[in-house]
Amino acid sequence: MADGRQAGTWSVTVDKDLRPSYYDRFRCLAAGCKLSCCIGWNIAFNKKDYLSLKRQDASPELAERLDRALHRLRNNGDGSQIYAEFDMSDGVCPLLRDDCLCALQAEKGLDALPTVCKVFPRVEHYLPAGYLERSLTPACEGVLALLWDMPEGVDFVSDPLPREKWRKLTLEGDTSLIRYFAEIRELCIDFLQDRRFPLPRRILLMGMVLRELADGEKDIPGWLIWSRSMAETLASGGFPEEPEQEKLLALFMTDTIQMLNRLKTHDPGLKRIREDVLAGCGMSFTGGNRATLRIAPYREARERFEKNFGDREYFFENLMVALLFYLNILDLTSAETLWKSYVNFCNLYAFYRFMAVMSCREGSAGDTEELFRTMVYVSRSLVHNGFRRADLRDELFQNDSATLAHMAVLLCG
Ligand code: SF4
């Protein structure tokens, strides 16, 4: 390889962190949060947290709440990570008090909470880019508010880690792509933030260059240079002719409505959004019947969306950058997994875009509150459900729809 990095076993010492700059500004909205993470979805945790909750030395009131709240999950693989959950059958965590504070935290302190509650919406991972990467999920209203307030775009900051947090990562097998993880991801984020193009074209540009790697390009340093020069060429007017967007819209609608239809859920918040959006499209699915596709309601919602939020494209750029980073989307294990991860990213974009537009459906307020409500529940249903994301992505592969041409469909809405 041009810069001497060889395939095979590869080690990197992680001695610094990397985080979007808004990470440090995050504060829970607490009682001001309209979409509390204690309401409307599943909160599952591991065996250690379950046992710790069971053994709490609690006041009678807290003990009664804990008793109602704890629900052991069975038939869940080895059960070690998803061992139990809080009973959300009423749609609300039984530990949530009327004053919107957690009864467990109020009485026993932060350390008594299961890890998922303690860290939400934060996550951190040691990654082969050589960083301990810290990020925030867009499934939190407070995080969306931060992304909303960043018209200048997302930037990243890094600090050295204390010695006790250093870690050596060793990778084996075909490491020819993964050892360029930092450079490849940086290129993708630069493309996502290249405001010379509309956002869907930036994502398409990502696909055009990643396709070369997926097709077996081995000279990664040469590919990085070529990719950047490609962006320059396209910026000076060389982007392929815009396909007839309206003709693609029916395909886009078919894909996204199928995704929505597959998001069957018991979570009351998501269920309501799903039903509202399906009704807004003039559709409902009952008893496995196929509904007739209607495009006009989407077009009308899109007009309203452009009117209300046309100046907020930076928010969707920030959201996609946040997702790429938070989900560690680029899977550079192999050329095949790389393409799968790009397809997954386009799927996410399509679904977020569809749902964002439909937040302006006829009869809805079409305001920021409704947009955030929709974005939070899309995030909770997809970002926090890897099986669901894989399922939606694999469907495209099964239907021979995982091509670059079909990605243009997913990006046309
Ligand atoms: S969703 Fe975010 S802002 Fe709202 S209560 Fe949870 S952590 Fe706080």
Coordinates of C-alpha atoms and ligand atoms in Angstrom, one line a residue:
M1 CA 0.0 0.0 0.0
A2 CA 1.1 3.5 -0.8
D3 CA 1.6 4.6 2.8
G4 CA 3.0 1.3 4.1
R5 CA 0.0 0.2 6.1
Q6 CA -0.3 -3.6 5.5
A7 CA -3.3 -5.8 5.7
G8 CA -3.4 -8.4 8.6
T9 CA -3.2 -8.0 12.3
W10 CA -3.3 -4.4 13.3
S11 CA -3.1 -2.6 16.7
V12 CA -3.9 0.9 17.8
T13 CA -3.6 2.4 21.2
V14 CA -6.6 4.6 22.1
D15 CA -5.3 7.5 24.2
K16 CA -7.7 10.3 23.4
D17 CA -11.4 10.9 23.0
L18 CA -13.5 12.3 20.1
R19 CA -16.9 13.9 20.5
P20 CA -19.1 16.3 18.7
S21 CA -18.7 19.7 20.3
Y22 CA -22.4 19.8 21.4
Y23 CA -21.7 16.7 23.6
D24 CA -20.4 19.0 26.3
R25 CA -23.4 21.3 26.1
F26 CA -26.0 18.6 26.7
R27 CA -28.3 19.1 29.7
C28 CA -31.3 17.0 30.3
L29 CA -34.5 19.1 29.9
A30 CA -36.0 17.3 32.9
A31 CA -39.5 18.6 33.7
G32 CA -39.3 20.7 30.5
C33 CA -39.0 17.6 28.3
K34 CA -42.2 16.8 26.5
L35 CA -40.9 13.5 25.1
S36 CA -39.4 12.1 28.3
C37 CA -37.3 9.0 27.8
C38 CA -39.3 7.5 30.8
I39 CA -42.5 7.5 28.6
G40 CA -43.6 5.6 25.6
W41 CA -40.9 3.0 24.9
N42 CA -39.0 0.0 26.3
I43 CA -36.3 0.4 28.9
A44 CA -34.4 -2.9 29.1
F45 CA -31.3 -3.7 31.1
N46 CA -28.8 -6.5 32.0
K47 CA -28.9 -9.1 34.8
K48 CA -26.4 -7.1 37.0
D49 CA -28.7 -4.0 37.0
Y50 CA -31.8 -6.2 37.5
L51 CA -30.3 -7.8 40.6
S52 CA -29.1 -4.4 41.9
L53 CA -32.6 -3.0 41.6
K54 CA -34.1 -6.1 43.3
R55 CA -31.8 -5.7 46.3
Q56 CA -32.5 -2.0 46.8
D57 CA -33.0 -1.1 50.5
A58 CA -36.0 1.2 49.6
S59 CA -38.7 3.1 51.5
P60 CA -42.2 1.4 51.4
E61 CA -43.3 3.8 48.6
L62 CA -40.2 3.2 46.5
A63 CA -40.3 -0.6 47.1
E64 CA -43.9 -0.7 45.9
R65 CA -43.0 1.2 42.7
L66 CA -40.0 -1.0 42.1
D67 CA -42.2 -4.1 42.6
R68 CA -44.6 -2.8 39.9
A69 CA -41.8 -1.6 37.6
L70 CA -39.5 -4.7 37.4
H71 CA -40.4 -7.2 34.7
R72 CA -38.2 -10.2 34.0
L73 CA -37.8 -11.0 30.2
R74 CA -37.7 -14.6 29.2
N75 CA -36.7 -16.3 25.9
N76 CA -34.2 -13.6 25.1
G77 CA -31.1 -15.5 23.8
D78 CA -28.6 -15.8 26.6
G79 CA -30.4 -12.9 28.3
S80 CA -27.3 -11.3 29.7
Q81 CA -27.8 -7.9 28.2
I82 CA -31.6 -7.8 27.8
Y83 CA -32.5 -9.6 31.0
A84 CA -35.3 -7.4 32.4
E85 CA -37.2 -4.2 31.7
F86 CA -39.4 -1.7 33.3
D87 CA -43.1 -2.5 32.9
M88 CA -44.3 0.2 30.5
S89 CA -47.8 -1.3 30.0
D90 CA -49.3 2.0 31.1
G91 CA -47.0 3.8 28.7
V92 CA -45.0 5.4 31.6
C93 CA -42.2 4.0 33.8
P94 CA -43.7 3.3 37.2
L95 CA -40.7 5.0 38.8
L96 CA -41.6 8.4 37.2
R97 CA -43.2 10.7 39.8
D98 CA -45.8 13.3 39.0
D99 CA -43.2 16.0 39.3
C100 CA -41.3 14.3 36.4
L101 CA -38.5 13.2 38.6
C102 CA -37.4 9.6 39.0
A103 CA -38.4 8.2 42.4
L104 CA -35.4 5.8 42.4
Q105 CA -32.9 8.6 41.7
A106 CA -34.6 11.0 44.1
E107 CA -34.3 8.5 47.0
K108 CA -31.2 6.5 46.3
G109 CA -29.1 8.8 44.0
L110 CA -27.8 8.5 40.4
D111 CA -25.7 5.3 41.1
A112 CA -28.8 3.3 41.9
L113 CA -30.1 3.6 38.3
P114 CA -29.6 0.9 35.8
T115 CA -26.8 1.9 33.4
V116 CA -29.2 2.6 30.5
C117 CA -30.9 5.3 32.6
K118 CA -27.7 6.6 34.0
V119 CA -26.0 7.2 30.7
F120 CA -29.0 8.0 28.4
P121 CA -28.6 9.8 25.9
R122 CA -24.9 9.3 26.0
V123 CA -22.9 6.5 24.6
E124 CA -19.2 5.8 24.3
H125 CA -17.1 3.2 22.4
Y126 CA -13.5 2.5 21.8
L127 CA -13.1 2.5 18.0
P128 CA -10.4 1.6 15.5
A129 CA -10.1 5.2 14.4
G130 CA -7.9 5.4 17.6
Y131 CA -10.5 7.3 19.8
L132 CA -12.8 6.7 22.6
E133 CA -15.8 8.1 20.8
R134 CA -18.5 9.8 22.8
S135 CA -21.8 10.8 21.3
L136 CA -25.5 11.5 22.0
T137 CA -28.6 9.7 20.5
P138 CA -31.1 11.8 18.6
A139 CA -33.8 9.8 20.4
C140 CA -33.7 12.6 23.0
E141 CA -35.5 15.9 22.7
G142 CA -32.6 17.8 24.3
V143 CA -30.2 16.5 21.7
L144 CA -32.5 17.5 18.8
A145 CA -32.7 21.0 20.4
L146 CA -28.9 21.1 20.3
L147 CA -28.8 20.1 16.6
W148 CA -31.5 22.6 15.8
D149 CA -29.4 25.4 17.3
M150 CA -26.3 24.7 15.2
P151 CA -26.7 26.4 11.8
E152 CA -23.0 26.4 11.4
G153 CA -22.9 22.6 11.4
V154 CA -21.4 20.0 13.7
D155 CA -17.8 20.1 14.6
F156 CA -15.7 17.7 16.7
V157 CA -13.3 18.1 19.6
S158 CA -10.7 15.7 21.1
D159 CA -8.9 15.6 24.4
P160 CA -6.2 13.2 25.8
L161 CA -7.6 10.4 28.0
P162 CA -6.3 9.8 31.5
R163 CA -3.9 6.9 31.5
E164 CA -6.3 4.5 33.2
K165 CA -8.7 4.9 30.2
W166 CA -6.2 4.0 27.6
R167 CA -6.9 0.8 25.7
K168 CA -5.1 -1.2 23.1
L169 CA -7.3 -2.5 20.3
T170 CA -6.0 -5.4 18.1
L171 CA -7.8 -6.3 14.9
E172 CA -7.2 -9.4 13.0
G173 CA -8.2 -10.8 9.6
D174 CA -8.7 -8.6 6.6
T175 CA -7.9 -5.1 8.1
S176 CA -7.2 -3.4 4.8
L177 CA -10.2 -1.1 5.0
I178 CA -10.7 -0.7 8.7
R179 CA -7.2 0.7 9.3
Y180 CA -8.3 3.7 7.2
F181 CA -11.5 4.1 9.2
A182 CA -10.6 7.6 10.4
E183 CA -9.8 8.9 7.0
I184 CA -12.8 7.3 5.3
R185 CA -15.2 8.5 7.9
E186 CA -13.7 12.0 7.8
L187 CA -14.2 12.1 4.0
C188 CA -17.9 11.0 4.4
I189 CA -18.5 13.7 7.1
D190 CA -16.8 16.3 4.9
F191 CA -19.2 15.3 2.0
L192 CA -22.2 15.4 4.3
Q193 CA -21.3 18.9 5.3
D194 CA -20.4 20.1 1.8
R195 CA -23.1 22.8 1.4
R196 CA -22.4 23.4 -2.3
F197 CA -24.8 20.5 -2.9
P198 CA -28.3 19.8 -1.5
L199 CA -28.2 17.1 1.2
P200 CA -29.5 14.2 -0.9
R201 CA -26.8 14.8 -3.4
R202 CA -24.1 14.8 -0.8
I203 CA -25.3 11.4 0.4
L204 CA -25.4 10.2 -3.2
L205 CA -21.8 11.5 -3.7
M206 CA -20.9 9.4 -0.7
G207 CA -22.4 6.4 -2.4
M208 CA -20.7 7.1 -5.7
V209 CA -17.2 7.0 -4.1
L210 CA -17.9 4.2 -1.5
R211 CA -19.2 2.1 -4.4
E212 CA -15.6 2.0 -5.7
L213 CA -14.4 0.5 -2.4
A214 CA -17.3 -1.9 -2.4
D215 CA -16.2 -3.0 -5.9
G216 CA -12.8 -3.8 -4.6
E217 CA -10.6 -0.7 -4.9
K218 CA -7.5 -1.5 -2.9
D219 CA -5.4 1.7 -3.1
I220 CA -7.1 3.6 -0.3
P221 CA -4.8 6.6 -0.2
G222 CA -5.2 7.0 -4.0
W223 CA -9.0 6.6 -3.6
L224 CA -9.1 9.3 -0.9
I225 CA -7.5 11.8 -3.3
W226 CA -9.7 10.7 -6.2
S227 CA -12.8 11.1 -4.1
R228 CA -12.1 14.6 -3.1
S229 CA -11.3 15.6 -6.7
M230 CA -14.5 14.0 -7.7
A231 CA -16.4 16.3 -5.3
E232 CA -14.6 19.3 -6.9
T233 CA -15.5 18.2 -10.4
L234 CA -19.2 17.7 -9.5
A235 CA -19.3 21.1 -7.7
S236 CA -18.2 22.8 -10.9
G237 CA -21.3 21.5 -12.7
G238 CA -20.5 17.9 -13.4
F239 CA -23.2 16.3 -11.3
P240 CA -25.2 13.7 -13.3
E241 CA -28.5 15.1 -14.6
E242 CA -31.2 15.2 -11.9
P243 CA -33.4 12.2 -12.7
E244 CA -37.1 13.0 -12.9
Q245 CA -37.7 13.3 -9.2
E246 CA -41.5 13.1 -9.4
K247 CA -41.3 9.8 -11.3
L248 CA -39.2 8.4 -8.5
L249 CA -41.5 9.7 -5.8
A250 CA -43.9 6.8 -6.1
L251 CA -41.1 4.3 -5.5
F252 CA -39.8 6.4 -2.6
M253 CA -43.3 6.4 -1.1
T254 CA -43.7 2.6 -1.6
D255 CA -40.4 2.0 0.2
T256 CA -41.0 4.4 3.1
I257 CA -44.6 3.4 3.7
Q258 CA -43.5 -0.2 3.7
M259 CA -41.0 0.7 6.4
L260 CA -43.6 2.4 8.4
N261 CA -46.0 -0.5 8.0
R262 CA -43.3 -2.8 9.3
L263 CA -42.7 -0.8 12.5
K264 CA -45.5 -2.6 14.3
T265 CA -45.0 -1.7 17.9
H266 CA -46.7 -1.7 21.3
D267 CA -45.0 1.5 22.3
P268 CA -47.9 3.9 22.7
G269 CA -46.0 7.0 21.5
L270 CA -44.7 5.4 18.3
K271 CA -47.9 3.6 17.7
R272 CA -49.8 6.9 17.7
I273 CA -47.3 8.6 15.4
R274 CA -47.5 5.6 13.0
E275 CA -51.2 5.8 12.9
D276 CA -51.3 9.6 12.5
V277 CA -48.8 9.4 9.6
L278 CA -50.6 6.6 7.8
A279 CA -53.9 8.4 8.2
G280 CA -52.2 11.6 6.9
C281 CA -51.2 9.6 3.8
G282 CA -54.8 8.6 3.4
M283 CA -53.9 5.0 4.2
S284 CA -54.4 2.3 6.8
F285 CA -53.3 -1.3 6.8
T286 CA -55.8 -3.7 8.3
G287 CA -55.7 -7.5 8.4
G288 CA -52.7 -7.7 6.1
N289 CA -54.7 -5.9 3.3
R290 CA -52.8 -3.7 0.9
A291 CA -53.8 -0.1 0.8
T292 CA -53.7 2.0 -2.3
L293 CA -50.7 4.3 -2.6
R294 CA -51.6 8.0 -2.6
I295 CA -48.9 10.5 -3.4
A296 CA -50.9 13.7 -3.3
P297 CA -51.0 14.0 0.6
Y298 CA -47.2 13.6 0.7
R299 CA -46.7 16.3 -2.0
E300 CA -49.0 18.7 0.0
A301 CA -47.2 17.9 3.2
R302 CA -43.9 18.5 1.4
E303 CA -44.9 21.9 0.3
R304 CA -45.9 22.9 3.8
F305 CA -42.7 21.4 5.1
E306 CA -40.6 23.5 2.7
K307 CA -42.5 26.6 3.7
N308 CA -42.1 25.9 7.4
F309 CA -38.6 24.4 7.5
G310 CA -37.0 25.2 4.1
D311 CA -34.4 27.2 5.9
R312 CA -33.4 24.3 8.2
E313 CA -31.6 22.0 5.9
Y314 CA -28.6 22.4 8.2
F315 CA -30.7 20.6 10.9
F316 CA -31.1 17.5 8.7
E317 CA -27.4 17.7 7.8
N318 CA -26.6 17.8 11.5
L319 CA -28.9 14.9 12.1
M320 CA -27.3 12.7 9.5
V321 CA -23.8 13.6 10.7
A322 CA -24.9 12.8 14.3
L323 CA -26.3 9.4 13.1
L324 CA -23.2 8.5 11.1
F325 CA -21.2 9.1 14.2
Y326 CA -23.5 7.8 16.9
L327 CA -24.3 4.5 15.1
N328 CA -20.8 4.1 13.8
I329 CA -22.5 3.5 10.5
L330 CA -19.5 2.7 8.3
D331 CA -18.8 -0.9 8.7
L332 CA -15.3 -1.4 7.2
T333 CA -15.0 -5.1 8.1
S334 CA -15.2 -5.9 4.4
A335 CA -16.2 -4.4 1.1
E336 CA -19.6 -6.1 1.4
T337 CA -20.4 -4.8 4.9
L338 CA -19.3 -1.3 3.8
W339 CA -21.9 -1.2 1.1
K340 CA -24.5 -2.7 3.5
S341 CA -23.8 0.1 5.9
Y342 CA -24.2 2.7 3.2
V343 CA -27.6 1.2 2.2
N344 CA -28.6 1.3 5.9
F345 CA -27.6 5.0 6.0
C346 CA -29.8 5.8 2.9
N347 CA -32.7 3.9 4.5
L348 CA -32.3 6.0 7.6
Y349 CA -32.2 9.2 5.6
A350 CA -35.3 8.2 3.6
F351 CA -37.3 7.3 6.7
Y352 CA -36.3 10.4 8.6
R353 CA -37.1 12.6 5.6
F354 CA -40.5 10.9 4.9
M355 CA -41.5 11.2 8.6
A356 CA -40.2 14.8 8.9
V357 CA -42.3 15.8 5.8
M358 CA -45.3 14.0 7.2
S359 CA -45.0 16.0 10.4
C360 CA -46.5 18.7 8.2
R361 CA -49.4 16.6 7.1
E362 CA -52.8 18.1 6.8
G363 CA -54.4 18.6 10.2
S364 CA -51.1 18.6 12.1
A365 CA -49.7 21.7 13.7
G366 CA -46.7 21.4 11.4
D367 CA -44.5 23.1 13.9
T368 CA -41.2 22.4 15.6
E369 CA -42.9 20.5 18.4
E370 CA -44.5 18.1 16.0
L371 CA -41.3 17.7 14.0
F372 CA -39.4 16.8 17.2
R373 CA -42.1 14.4 18.3
T374 CA -41.8 12.6 15.0
M375 CA -38.0 12.6 15.0
V376 CA -37.7 11.4 18.5
Y377 CA -40.0 8.4 17.8
V378 CA -38.3 7.6 14.5
S379 CA -35.0 7.5 16.5
R380 CA -36.4 5.4 19.2
S381 CA -37.8 2.9 16.7
L382 CA -34.8 2.6 14.5
V383 CA -31.6 4.0 16.1
H384 CA -32.3 1.9 19.2
N385 CA -33.3 -1.2 17.4
G386 CA -30.4 -2.8 15.4
F387 CA -32.6 -5.8 14.4
R388 CA -35.2 -3.6 12.8
R389 CA -32.6 -1.6 10.9
A390 CA -30.9 -4.8 9.6
D391 CA -34.3 -6.2 8.7
L392 CA -35.3 -3.1 6.6
R393 CA -31.8 -3.0 5.0
D394 CA -31.9 -6.8 4.2
E395 CA -35.3 -6.4 2.5
L396 CA -33.6 -4.1 -0.1
F397 CA -30.9 -6.7 -0.8
Q398 CA -33.5 -9.5 -1.1
N399 CA -35.4 -7.4 -3.6
D400 CA -32.3 -6.5 -5.6
S401 CA -32.9 -2.9 -4.6
A402 CA -29.5 -2.3 -2.9
T403 CA -28.0 -0.6 -6.0
L404 CA -26.7 2.9 -6.2
A405 CA -29.6 3.6 -8.7
H406 CA -32.1 2.6 -6.0
M407 CA -30.3 4.7 -3.4
A408 CA -31.2 7.7 -5.6
V409 CA -34.8 6.7 -5.1
L410 CA -34.4 6.6 -1.3
L411 CA -32.8 10.1 -1.5
C412 CA -35.5 11.7 -3.7
G413 CA -38.3 12.3 -1.2
Ligands
SF4_1 S1 -35.4 12.5 26.6 FE1 -33.5 13.6 27.0 S2 -34.1 15.6 27.7 FE2 -35.9 14.3 27.8 S3 -35.9 13.5 29.9 FE3 -34.8 12.0 28.7 S4 -32.6 12.6 28.8 FE4 -33.9 14.4 29.5

